Amino acid sequence: MTDSAGDSGSDAQAPGVGVSGPGAPDGMQLLAHDIRSAVSDVIGGVRLMDRDTLPDDALQQLDRVQAASELLARLVEELLGGTPRDTVGLVGNLNLNRFLDDEVRRWHGAAHGTGTKVTMDRAANLPAIVQINLLHLRRIVSNLMGNALRHAEGGRVTLGAELYSHGETLSISVSDNGKGFPPDLLPVLFEPAARGEGGAPGTGMGLHISAAHAKAIGGILSAANVATGGARVTLTLPKSVWCRADVPDDALSDLRGYRVLVADDSATNRTLVRGMLTRLGAECELARDGIEALNWMARERFDLVLVDIEMPVLGGLDVLRSERLRQARGIAPPTSMLAMTAYVLRDNRDVIYEAGADGILAKPLGSIEDFSKTIHHYLKIAPDPSGWAPEMAPPLSAVTLSELMSAAGPDFQDHLLDRLREDLAMVERYLKDALVAGDVPAIRSQTHILLSLSSAIGALPLQEAARHLNQIGRDGDPDSMRIAGKVCLERLAQLRHELPDAV
């Protein structure tokens, strides 16, 4: 059931309910889903591009596309109504250093074509977690960074953050070394369509919008010209604004530093789970259906995902299966996922676990103490997605190999496996000889073959090792080539060991 239809929740529905009939998404909702999916495809495609083979100029442009697409995804969620109503105005836990790093990375890419350098000036005593509305904060920083880039004129833009007044006040600032604000503009800077002498570029609304967002979260926006040249706009937040949540007591788990995605079509359930996670100190993002959940996971990383089994458009079981398939192919980091459902009979549980759930949270969720213990348990045993890279994937994607065998057909499957084993053994032999002889052309030739073979069967660790060796071979450093060659041969041996004897 969608939010507009009420908050009775999806658990009143029978399993397998479709999207037709009353409560089905309207044309705008479907359009919004299509746009979100397209944006996620762009982000996913950029992340899978072979960065090692790109020259520096192309790599900078790739960073710019990634930065713009991730920012666009956030704006699409807001402009198309994708941001659930229950997130607007709510305070959540935010990893401040991660937020600042993400913003600098995004705007570094956006600034590349202008010749402007984006830097960070971050104090060492910043709080690790702040309690603030991310939507408002992101809109403030986006407007300020965009304005600064327009006025820096090939100079420098700096995103700063510091804690002062004995730790009572947090400031986030954006400064540039441009011409500064016209003196007649400073007194009316945050009024709608303010203009100074000569007419500053832009619509004049950016700072007005930023000031409105600052007021909404209890902060103050101020601006000044810098004595050494340029201007600085500063968001000032008193401690009563950024430190509202209670530190978890001894009866509750401390989940500060963890990031959780909650997918549920019931606004009541989302608000409840978000409230408990916030009290426990975790960061939380919300999705109203399965497609939004998959889009979130394609764009960003989470320590844990909570998925309601009964959701419109795309149900929880499909979300679990789809994400586990991406993980099996090695194109997504391993992430723990828990199913939330009122259907806890044996047959339902078996289906949920077969779909890929690590555990089940029975609805109604019960006390925060029980919820805290369950979430903490699965976070303790969850893999760390932050350090995931393609070379950390399994030596062989069983899913990709199975699809390849299926395409070959039953009459040719064993022959295809035999040929694959022969090719890998031959490459291993030739590559060893080439490494001993230091024959760079032969090394690069064999790594090209390995790239083709490993890609066909989803052997990401070998693919990454072969790509790295190929690049080092191009640079011609003997010591680095020897080390990279050893790693490549080790991963080739792992792959040969993992290949099944027969289909």
Tab-separated table of N, CA, C and O in Angstrom, residues 191-305:
chain	number	residue	atom	x	y	z
A	191	GLU	N	18.406	37.866	0.335
A	191	GLU	CA	17.062	38.182	-0.132
A	191	GLU	C	16.872	37.629	-1.543
A	191	GLU	O	17.843	37.445	-2.281
A	192	PRO	N	15.623	37.336	-1.959
A	192	PRO	CA	15.381	36.767	-3.285
A	192	PRO	C	15.909	37.671	-4.387
A	192	PRO	O	15.708	38.884	-4.375
A	193	ALA	N	16.616	37.072	-5.360
A	193	ALA	CA	17.086	37.759	-6.565
A	193	ALA	C	17.913	38.991	-6.253
A	193	ALA	O	17.843	39.999	-6.954
A	194	ALA	N	18.710	38.917	-5.189
A	194	ALA	CA	19.559	40.058	-4.843
A	194	ALA	C	20.632	40.241	-5.910
A	194	ALA	O	21.168	39.286	-6.462
A	195	ARG	N	20.952	41.518	-6.222
A	195	ARG	CA	21.962	41.834	-7.214
A	195	ARG	C	22.839	42.974	-6.711
A	195	ARG	O	22.375	43.873	-6.014
A	196	GLY	N	24.074	42.902	-7.087
A	196	GLY	CA	24.967	43.991	-6.744
A	196	GLY	C	25.244	44.856	-7.951
A	196	GLY	O	24.657	44.677	-9.016
A	197	GLU	N	26.167	45.792	-7.796
A	197	GLU	CA	26.518	46.663	-8.900
A	197	GLU	C	27.141	45.847	-10.028
A	197	GLU	O	27.994	45.015	-9.813
A	198	GLY	N	26.700	46.101	-11.232
A	198	GLY	CA	27.223	45.376	-12.381
A	198	GLY	C	26.479	44.095	-12.666
A	198	GLY	O	26.681	43.492	-13.714
A	199	GLY	N	25.617	43.679	-11.736
A	199	GLY	CA	24.832	42.470	-11.988
A	199	GLY	C	25.645	41.203	-11.898
A	199	GLY	O	26.366	40.838	-12.808
A	200	ALA	N	25.585	40.531	-10.768
A	200	ALA	CA	26.315	39.282	-10.590
A	200	ALA	C	25.677	38.189	-11.426
A	200	ALA	O	24.477	38.202	-11.668
A	201	PRO	N	26.469	37.221	-11.925
A	201	PRO	CA	25.886	36.142	-12.712
A	201	PRO	C	24.983	35.261	-11.877
A	201	PRO	O	25.121	35.165	-10.665
A	202	GLY	N	24.057	34.571	-12.534
A	202	GLY	CA	23.140	33.672	-11.840
A	202	GLY	C	21.793	34.309	-11.615
A	202	GLY	O	21.543	35.458	-11.975
A	203	THR	N	20.881	33.571	-11.009
A	203	THR	CA	19.517	34.058	-10.794
A	203	THR	C	19.374	34.831	-9.496
A	203	THR	O	18.372	35.501	-9.278
A	204	GLY	N	20.370	34.714	-8.607
A	204	GLY	CA	20.257	35.385	-7.326
A	204	GLY	C	19.475	34.610	-6.295
A	204	GLY	O	19.281	35.086	-5.180
A	205	MET	N	19.026	33.388	-6.642
A	205	MET	CA	18.189	32.619	-5.730
A	205	MET	C	18.972	31.615	-4.892
A	205	MET	O	18.490	31.134	-3.882
A	206	GLY	N	20.196	31.291	-5.305
A	206	GLY	CA	20.927	30.233	-4.620
A	206	GLY	C	21.155	30.502	-3.152
A	206	GLY	O	20.905	29.649	-2.296
A	207	LEU	N	21.633	31.707	-2.824
A	207	LEU	CA	21.887	32.032	-1.430
A	207	LEU	C	20.595	32.183	-0.642
A	207	LEU	O	20.539	31.841	0.546
A	208	HIS	N	19.555	32.689	-1.287
A	208	HIS	CA	18.256	32.801	-0.613
A	208	HIS	C	17.725	31.411	-0.243
A	208	HIS	O	17.242	31.193	0.877
A	209	ILE	N	17.839	30.468	-1.176
A	209	ILE	CA	17.401	29.092	-0.920
A	209	ILE	C	18.246	28.471	0.192
A	209	ILE	O	17.731	27.808	1.100
A	210	SER	N	19.548	28.694	0.143
A	210	SER	CA	20.435	28.139	1.166
A	210	SER	C	20.092	28.681	2.546
A	210	SER	O	20.099	27.946	3.542
A	211	ALA	N	19.793	29.986	2.615
A	211	ALA	CA	19.431	30.583	3.901
A	211	ALA	C	18.149	29.992	4.448
A	211	ALA	O	18.013	29.779	5.664
A	212	ALA	N	17.200	29.698	3.557
A	212	ALA	CA	15.945	29.078	3.986
A	212	ALA	C	16.190	27.680	4.543
A	212	ALA	O	15.609	27.288	5.560
A	213	HIS	N	17.051	26.923	3.888
A	213	HIS	CA	17.381	25.581	4.380
A	213	HIS	C	18.123	25.669	5.714
A	213	HIS	O	17.904	24.845	6.607
A	214	ALA	N	19.018	26.648	5.844
A	214	ALA	CA	19.743	26.818	7.106
A	214	ALA	C	18.780	27.111	8.247
A	214	ALA	O	18.907	26.552	9.345
A	215	LYS	N	17.824	27.970	7.994
A	215	LYS	CA	16.830	28.300	9.016
A	215	LYS	C	16.004	27.071	9.386
A	215	LYS	O	15.661	26.864	10.559
A	216	ALA	N	15.692	26.238	8.379
A	216	ALA	CA	14.867	25.055	8.612
A	216	ALA	C	15.535	24.067	9.566
A	216	ALA	O	14.846	23.334	10.280
A	217	ILE	N	16.864	24.031	9.575
A	217	ILE	CA	17.551	23.085	10.467
A	217	ILE	C	18.069	23.778	11.723
A	217	ILE	O	18.797	23.153	12.515
A	218	GLY	N	17.730	25.043	11.899
A	218	GLY	CA	18.133	25.735	13.113
A	218	GLY	C	19.502	26.374	13.041
A	218	GLY	O	20.104	26.673	14.087
A	219	GLY	N	20.012	26.588	11.827
A	219	GLY	CA	21.316	27.208	11.670
A	219	GLY	C	21.211	28.619	11.139
A	219	GLY	O	20.123	29.144	10.883
A	220	ILE	N	22.350	29.259	10.971
A	220	ILE	CA	22.428	30.621	10.464
A	220	ILE	C	23.447	30.664	9.331
A	220	ILE	O	24.543	30.089	9.441
A	221	LEU	N	23.096	31.318	8.237
A	221	LEU	CA	24.004	31.483	7.113
A	221	LEU	C	24.525	32.919	7.109
A	221	LEU	O	23.748	33.872	7.230
A	222	SER	N	25.835	33.075	6.981
A	222	SER	CA	26.447	34.397	6.939
A	222	SER	C	27.465	34.446	5.813
A	222	SER	O	27.948	33.410	5.353
A	223	ALA	N	27.784	35.638	5.367
A	223	ALA	CA	28.723	35.802	4.262
A	223	ALA	C	29.625	36.988	4.523
A	223	ALA	O	29.247	37.962	5.180
A	224	ALA	N	30.837	36.910	3.989
A	224	ALA	CA	31.794	38.001	4.142
A	224	ALA	C	32.847	37.890	3.061
A	224	ALA	O	33.095	36.804	2.506
A	225	ASN	N	33.453	39.018	2.726
A	225	ASN	CA	34.607	39.018	1.839
A	225	ASN	C	35.863	38.726	2.651
A	225	ASN	O	35.975	39.117	3.818
A	226	VAL	N	36.791	38.013	2.038
A	226	VAL	CA	38.032	37.630	2.705
A	226	VAL	C	39.094	38.684	2.428
A	226	VAL	O	39.210	39.182	1.297
A	227	ALA	N	39.866	39.032	3.446
A	227	ALA	CA	40.852	40.102	3.313
A	227	ALA	C	41.872	39.819	2.219
A	227	ALA	O	42.343	40.727	1.530
A	228	THR	N	42.205	38.535	2.027
A	228	THR	CA	43.210	38.177	1.019
A	228	THR	C	42.613	38.046	-0.371
A	228	THR	O	43.314	37.711	-1.314
A	229	GLY	N	41.298	38.261	-0.488
A	229	GLY	CA	40.634	38.158	-1.779
A	229	GLY	C	39.639	37.014	-1.801
A	229	GLY	O	39.884	35.947	-1.241
A	230	GLY	N	38.485	37.254	-2.419
A	230	GLY	CA	37.477	36.227	-2.504
A	230	GLY	C	36.403	36.392	-1.447
A	230	GLY	O	36.309	37.427	-0.772
A	231	ALA	N	35.591	35.378	-1.286
A	231	ALA	CA	34.463	35.451	-0.361
A	231	ALA	C	34.287	34.122	0.355
A	231	ALA	O	34.781	33.076	-0.095
A	232	ARG	N	33.590	34.173	1.482
A	232	ARG	CA	33.291	32.968	2.254
A	232	ARG	C	31.858	33.043	2.752
A	232	ARG	O	31.426	34.071	3.278
A	233	VAL	N	31.127	31.943	2.568
A	233	VAL	CA	29.774	31.813	3.111
A	233	VAL	C	29.818	30.692	4.139
A	233	VAL	O	30.325	29.597	3.861
A	234	THR	N	29.289	30.942	5.330
A	234	THR	CA	29.432	30.009	6.441
A	234	THR	C	28.077	29.635	7.029
A	234	THR	O	27.243	30.505	7.307
A	235	LEU	N	27.887	28.337	7.205
A	235	LEU	CA	26.719	27.813	7.911
A	235	LEU	C	27.140	27.547	9.351
A	235	LEU	O	28.065	26.762	9.607
A	236	THR	N	26.474	28.202	10.295
A	236	THR	CA	26.792	28.048	11.711
A	236	THR	C	25.683	27.252	12.394
A	236	THR	O	24.505	27.598	12.292
A	237	LEU	N	26.078	26.181	13.094
A	237	LEU	CA	25.124	25.289	13.745
A	237	LEU	C	25.466	25.149	15.227
A	237	LEU	O	26.532	24.624	15.573
A	238	PRO	N	24.614	25.620	16.135
A	238	PRO	CA	24.860	25.422	17.567
A	238	PRO	C	24.737	23.943	17.931
A	238	PRO	O	24.103	23.155	17.223
A	239	LYS	N	25.344	23.564	19.039
A	239	LYS	CA	25.360	22.163	19.444
A	239	LYS	C	23.956	21.607	19.656
A	239	LYS	O	23.709	20.418	19.442
A	240	SER	N	23.028	22.458	20.059
A	240	SER	CA	21.647	22.003	20.252
A	240	SER	C	21.020	21.527	18.959
A	240	SER	O	20.032	20.790	18.966
A	241	VAL	N	21.597	21.931	17.808
A	241	VAL	CA	21.084	21.519	16.499
A	241	VAL	C	21.724	20.223	16.032
A	241	VAL	O	21.049	19.303	15.571
A	242	TRP	N	23.073	20.126	16.137
A	242	TRP	CA	23.757	18.970	15.560
A	242	TRP	C	24.018	17.837	16.557
A	242	TRP	O	24.533	16.784	16.185
A	243	CYS	N	23.648	18.016	17.810
A	243	CYS	CA	23.857	16.969	18.809
A	243	CYS	C	22.583	16.775	19.607
A	243	CYS	O	22.518	17.066	20.797
A	244	ARG	N	21.539	16.264	18.940
A	244	ARG	CA	20.239	16.118	19.588
A	244	ARG	C	19.986	14.714	20.120
A	244	ARG	O	19.306	14.527	21.105
A	245	ALA	N	20.487	13.704	19.401
A	245	ALA	CA	20.148	12.320	19.744
A	245	ALA	C	20.884	11.885	21.012
A	245	ALA	O	22.018	12.300	21.284
A	246	ASP	N	20.237	11.055	21.788
A	246	ASP	CA	20.846	10.522	22.997
A	246	ASP	C	21.860	9.446	22.643
A	246	ASP	O	21.675	8.674	21.704
A	247	VAL	N	22.940	9.392	23.402
A	247	VAL	CA	23.876	8.294	23.251
A	247	VAL	C	23.201	7.023	23.760
A	247	VAL	O	22.587	7.027	24.830
A	248	PRO	N	23.267	5.918	23.008
A	248	PRO	CA	22.594	4.699	23.450
A	248	PRO	C	22.997	4.306	24.869
A	248	PRO	O	24.173	4.377	25.232
A	249	ASP	N	22.010	3.907	25.677
A	249	ASP	CA	22.323	3.510	27.042
A	249	ASP	C	22.858	2.082	27.063
A	249	ASP	O	22.995	1.437	26.030
A	250	ASP	N	23.174	1.612	28.268
A	250	ASP	CA	23.825	0.310	28.393
A	250	ASP	C	22.954	-0.831	27.909
A	250	ASP	O	23.461	-1.896	27.543
A	251	ALA	N	21.631	-0.642	27.896
A	251	ALA	CA	20.725	-1.715	27.483
A	251	ALA	C	20.603	-1.810	25.965
A	251	ALA	O	20.029	-2.760	25.451
A	252	LEU	N	21.136	-0.818	25.258
A	252	LEU	CA	21.005	-0.774	23.806
A	252	LEU	C	22.378	-0.830	23.143
A	252	LEU	O	23.375	-0.394	23.710
A	253	SER	N	22.406	-1.351	21.923
A	253	SER	CA	23.658	-1.416	21.174
A	253	SER	C	23.999	-0.051	20.597
A	253	SER	O	23.111	0.706	20.199
A	254	ASP	N	25.254	0.246	20.554
A	254	ASP	CA	25.737	1.496	19.975
A	254	ASP	C	26.050	1.234	18.499
A	254	ASP	O	27.027	0.559	18.180
A	255	LEU	N	25.222	1.766	17.607
A	255	LEU	CA	25.373	1.513	16.173
A	255	LEU	C	25.952	2.710	15.437
A	255	LEU	O	25.822	2.824	14.219
A	256	ARG	N	26.583	3.617	16.159
A	256	ARG	CA	27.189	4.766	15.502
A	256	ARG	C	28.277	4.310	14.535
A	256	ARG	O	29.095	3.456	14.865
A	257	GLY	N	28.273	4.886	13.332
A	257	GLY	CA	29.234	4.507	12.308
A	257	GLY	C	28.685	3.520	11.308
A	257	GLY	O	29.299	3.296	10.263
A	258	TYR	N	27.526	2.919	11.595
A	258	TYR	CA	26.899	1.982	10.662
A	258	TYR	C	25.853	2.691	9.803
A	258	TYR	O	25.222	3.654	10.239
A	259	ARG	N	25.670	2.174	8.598
A	259	ARG	CA	24.714	2.765	7.654
A	259	ARG	C	23.729	1.687	7.219
A	259	ARG	O	24.122	0.619	6.747
A	260	VAL	N	22.433	1.974	7.361
A	260	VAL	CA	21.384	0.982	7.124
A	260	VAL	C	20.382	1.528	6.117
A	260	VAL	O	19.982	2.693	6.183
A	261	LEU	N	19.980	0.673	5.177
A	261	LEU	CA	18.899	0.990	4.236
A	261	LEU	C	17.640	0.272	4.681
A	261	LEU	O	17.671	-0.935	4.957
A	262	VAL	N	16.517	1.001	4.750
A	262	VAL	CA	15.229	0.431	5.142
A	262	VAL	C	14.265	0.558	3.970
A	262	VAL	O	13.969	1.664	3.520
A	263	ALA	N	13.789	-0.567	3.466
A	263	ALA	CA	12.840	-0.580	2.349
A	263	ALA	C	11.504	-1.115	2.847
A	263	ALA	O	11.392	-2.286	3.210
A	264	ASP	N	10.496	-0.240	2.865
A	264	ASP	CA	9.166	-0.621	3.345
A	264	ASP	C	8.161	0.357	2.757
A	264	ASP	O	8.396	1.571	2.762
A	265	ASP	N	7.015	-0.149	2.261
A	265	ASP	CA	6.039	0.757	1.649
A	265	ASP	C	5.136	1.414	2.686
A	265	ASP	O	4.358	2.305	2.348
A	266	SER	N	5.220	1.016	3.938
A	266	SER	CA	4.417	1.631	4.981
A	266	SER	C	5.183	2.774	5.628
A	266	SER	O	6.267	2.576	6.193
A	267	ALA	N	4.627	3.996	5.557
A	267	ALA	CA	5.275	5.148	6.175
A	267	ALA	C	5.390	4.966	7.682
A	267	ALA	O	6.350	5.421	8.304
A	268	THR	N	4.399	4.312	8.277
A	268	THR	CA	4.446	4.066	9.721
A	268	THR	C	5.639	3.191	10.080
A	268	THR	O	6.387	3.488	11.021
A	269	ASN	N	5.816	2.111	9.339
A	269	ASN	CA	6.944	1.213	9.616
A	269	ASN	C	8.273	1.898	9.358
A	269	ASN	O	9.233	1.723	10.118
A	270	ARG	N	8.357	2.673	8.278
A	270	ARG	CA	9.605	3.378	7.995
A	270	ARG	C	9.953	4.339	9.126
A	270	ARG	O	11.100	4.428	9.564
A	271	THR	N	8.945	5.081	9.587
A	271	THR	CA	9.181	6.041	10.662
A	271	THR	C	9.614	5.336	11.939
A	271	THR	O	10.520	5.787	12.654
A	272	LEU	N	8.976	4.203	12.239
A	272	LEU	CA	9.326	3.441	13.437
A	272	LEU	C	10.759	2.931	13.369
A	272	LEU	O	11.545	3.115	14.315
A	273	VAL	N	11.115	2.295	12.252
A	273	VAL	CA	12.460	1.723	12.129
A	273	VAL	C	13.509	2.831	12.103
A	273	VAL	O	14.557	2.731	12.741
A	274	ARG	N	13.210	3.898	11.363
A	274	ARG	CA	14.150	5.016	11.321
A	274	ARG	C	14.369	5.600	12.722
A	274	ARG	O	15.495	5.910	13.111
A	275	GLY	N	13.274	5.748	13.475
A	275	GLY	CA	13.388	6.302	14.814
A	275	GLY	C	14.252	5.439	15.711
A	275	GLY	O	15.091	5.950	16.472
A	276	MET	N	14.068	4.122	15.641
A	276	MET	CA	14.874	3.232	16.480
A	276	MET	C	16.340	3.248	16.049
A	276	MET	O	17.246	3.287	16.890
A	277	LEU	N	16.597	3.218	14.737
A	277	LEU	CA	17.981	3.245	14.263
A	277	LEU	C	18.668	4.557	14.633
A	277	LEU	O	19.846	4.573	14.999
A	278	THR	N	17.927	5.653	14.540
A	278	THR	CA	18.497	6.947	14.915
A	278	THR	C	18.840	6.977	16.394
A	278	THR	O	19.899	7.473	16.795
A	279	ARG	N	17.953	6.442	17.216
A	279	ARG	CA	18.223	6.392	18.659
A	279	ARG	C	19.450	5.539	18.956
A	279	ARG	O	20.210	5.827	19.888
A	280	LEU	N	19.680	4.514	18.160
A	280	LEU	CA	20.829	3.640	18.356
A	280	LEU	C	22.108	4.220	17.774
A	280	LEU	O	23.191	3.665	17.973
A	281	GLY	N	21.980	5.313	17.012
A	281	GLY	CA	23.156	5.998	16.484
A	281	GLY	C	23.492	5.690	15.050
A	281	GLY	O	24.487	6.201	14.527
A	282	ALA	N	22.697	4.861	14.351
A	282	ALA	CA	23.013	4.477	12.974
A	282	ALA	C	22.528	5.520	11.978
A	282	ALA	O	21.561	6.242	12.230
A	283	GLU	N	23.215	5.594	10.834
A	283	GLU	CA	22.706	6.360	9.706
A	283	GLU	C	21.624	5.538	9.017
A	283	GLU	O	21.676	4.300	9.011
A	284	CYS	N	20.672	6.214	8.383
A	284	CYS	CA	19.541	5.492	7.809
A	284	CYS	C	19.072	6.179	6.534
A	284	CYS	O	18.925	7.399	6.488
A	285	GLU	N	18.862	5.382	5.487
A	285	GLU	CA	18.221	5.850	4.259
A	285	GLU	C	16.954	5.033	4.059
A	285	GLU	O	16.882	3.864	4.479
A	286	LEU	N	15.957	5.626	3.414
A	286	LEU	CA	14.646	4.987	3.269
A	286	LEU	C	14.267	4.789	1.807
A	286	LEU	O	14.564	5.627	0.957
A	287	ALA	N	13.601	3.682	1.531
A	287	ALA	CA	13.038	3.390	0.208
A	287	ALA	C	11.595	2.940	0.387
A	287	ALA	O	11.281	2.215	1.341
A	288	ARG	N	10.723	3.363	-0.536
A	288	ARG	CA	9.304	3.040	-0.410
A	288	ARG	C	8.894	1.782	-1.150
A	288	ARG	O	7.787	1.293	-0.980
A	289	ASP	N	9.760	1.266	-1.995
A	289	ASP	CA	9.439	0.026	-2.713
A	289	ASP	C	10.720	-0.635	-3.169
A	289	ASP	O	11.824	-0.129	-2.940
A	290	GLY	N	10.574	-1.783	-3.848
A	290	GLY	CA	11.742	-2.566	-4.224
A	290	GLY	C	12.649	-1.881	-5.224
A	290	GLY	O	13.877	-2.029	-5.169
A	291	ILE	N	12.077	-1.143	-6.180
A	291	ILE	CA	12.899	-0.474	-7.184
A	291	ILE	C	13.761	0.605	-6.534
A	291	ILE	O	14.959	0.734	-6.827
A	292	GLU	N	13.169	1.384	-5.630
A	292	GLU	CA	13.956	2.396	-4.934
A	292	GLU	C	15.072	1.742	-4.120
A	292	GLU	O	16.185	2.270	-4.035
A	293	ALA	N	14.779	0.593	-3.521
A	293	ALA	CA	15.799	-0.108	-2.741
A	293	ALA	C	16.968	-0.544	-3.626
A	293	ALA	O	18.141	-0.349	-3.273
A	294	LEU	N	16.668	-1.124	-4.787
A	294	LEU	CA	17.732	-1.545	-5.697
A	294	LEU	C	18.523	-0.356	-6.219
A	294	LEU	O	19.743	-0.430	-6.399
A	295	ASN	N	17.827	0.754	-6.480
A	295	ASN	CA	18.528	1.953	-6.933
A	295	ASN	C	19.494	2.472	-5.868
A	295	ASN	O	20.609	2.893	-6.174
A	296	TRP	N	19.048	2.465	-4.601
A	296	TRP	CA	19.933	2.877	-3.514
A	296	TRP	C	21.174	1.991	-3.477
A	296	TRP	O	22.300	2.475	-3.335
A	297	MET	N	20.988	0.666	-3.556
A	297	MET	CA	22.119	-0.254	-3.455
A	297	MET	C	23.040	-0.163	-4.663
A	297	MET	O	24.239	-0.459	-4.565
A	298	ALA	N	22.500	0.222	-5.829
A	298	ALA	CA	23.345	0.404	-7.008
A	298	ALA	C	24.200	1.658	-6.888
A	298	ALA	O	25.311	1.716	-7.418
A	299	ARG	N	23.673	2.658	-6.162
A	299	ARG	CA	24.374	3.942	-6.069
A	299	ARG	C	25.336	4.003	-4.893
A	299	ARG	O	26.413	4.586	-5.001
A	300	GLU	N	24.942	3.438	-3.755
A	300	GLU	CA	25.707	3.642	-2.532
A	300	GLU	C	25.842	2.333	-1.752
A	300	GLU	O	25.154	1.357	-2.041
A	301	ARG	N	26.698	2.341	-0.745
A	301	ARG	CA	26.989	1.140	0.030
A	301	ARG	C	26.394	1.233	1.429
A	301	ARG	O	26.372	2.302	2.036
A	302	PHE	N	25.968	0.070	1.929
A	302	PHE	CA	25.339	-0.006	3.243
A	302	PHE	C	25.930	-1.169	4.025
A	302	PHE	O	26.386	-2.157	3.446
A	303	ASP	N	25.895	-1.046	5.336
A	303	ASP	CA	26.339	-2.150	6.198
A	303	ASP	C	25.245	-3.195	6.373
A	303	ASP	O	25.539	-4.362	6.621
A	304	LEU	N	23.979	-2.764	6.249
A	304	LEU	CA	22.849	-3.673	6.438
A	304	LEU	C	21.650	-3.126	5.676
A	304	LEU	O	21.455	-1.919	5.601
A	305	VAL	N	20.853	-4.049	5.113
A	305	VAL	CA	19.637	-3.667	4.392
A	305	VAL	C	18.458	-4.408	5.013
A	305	VAL	O	18.498	-5.639	5.163
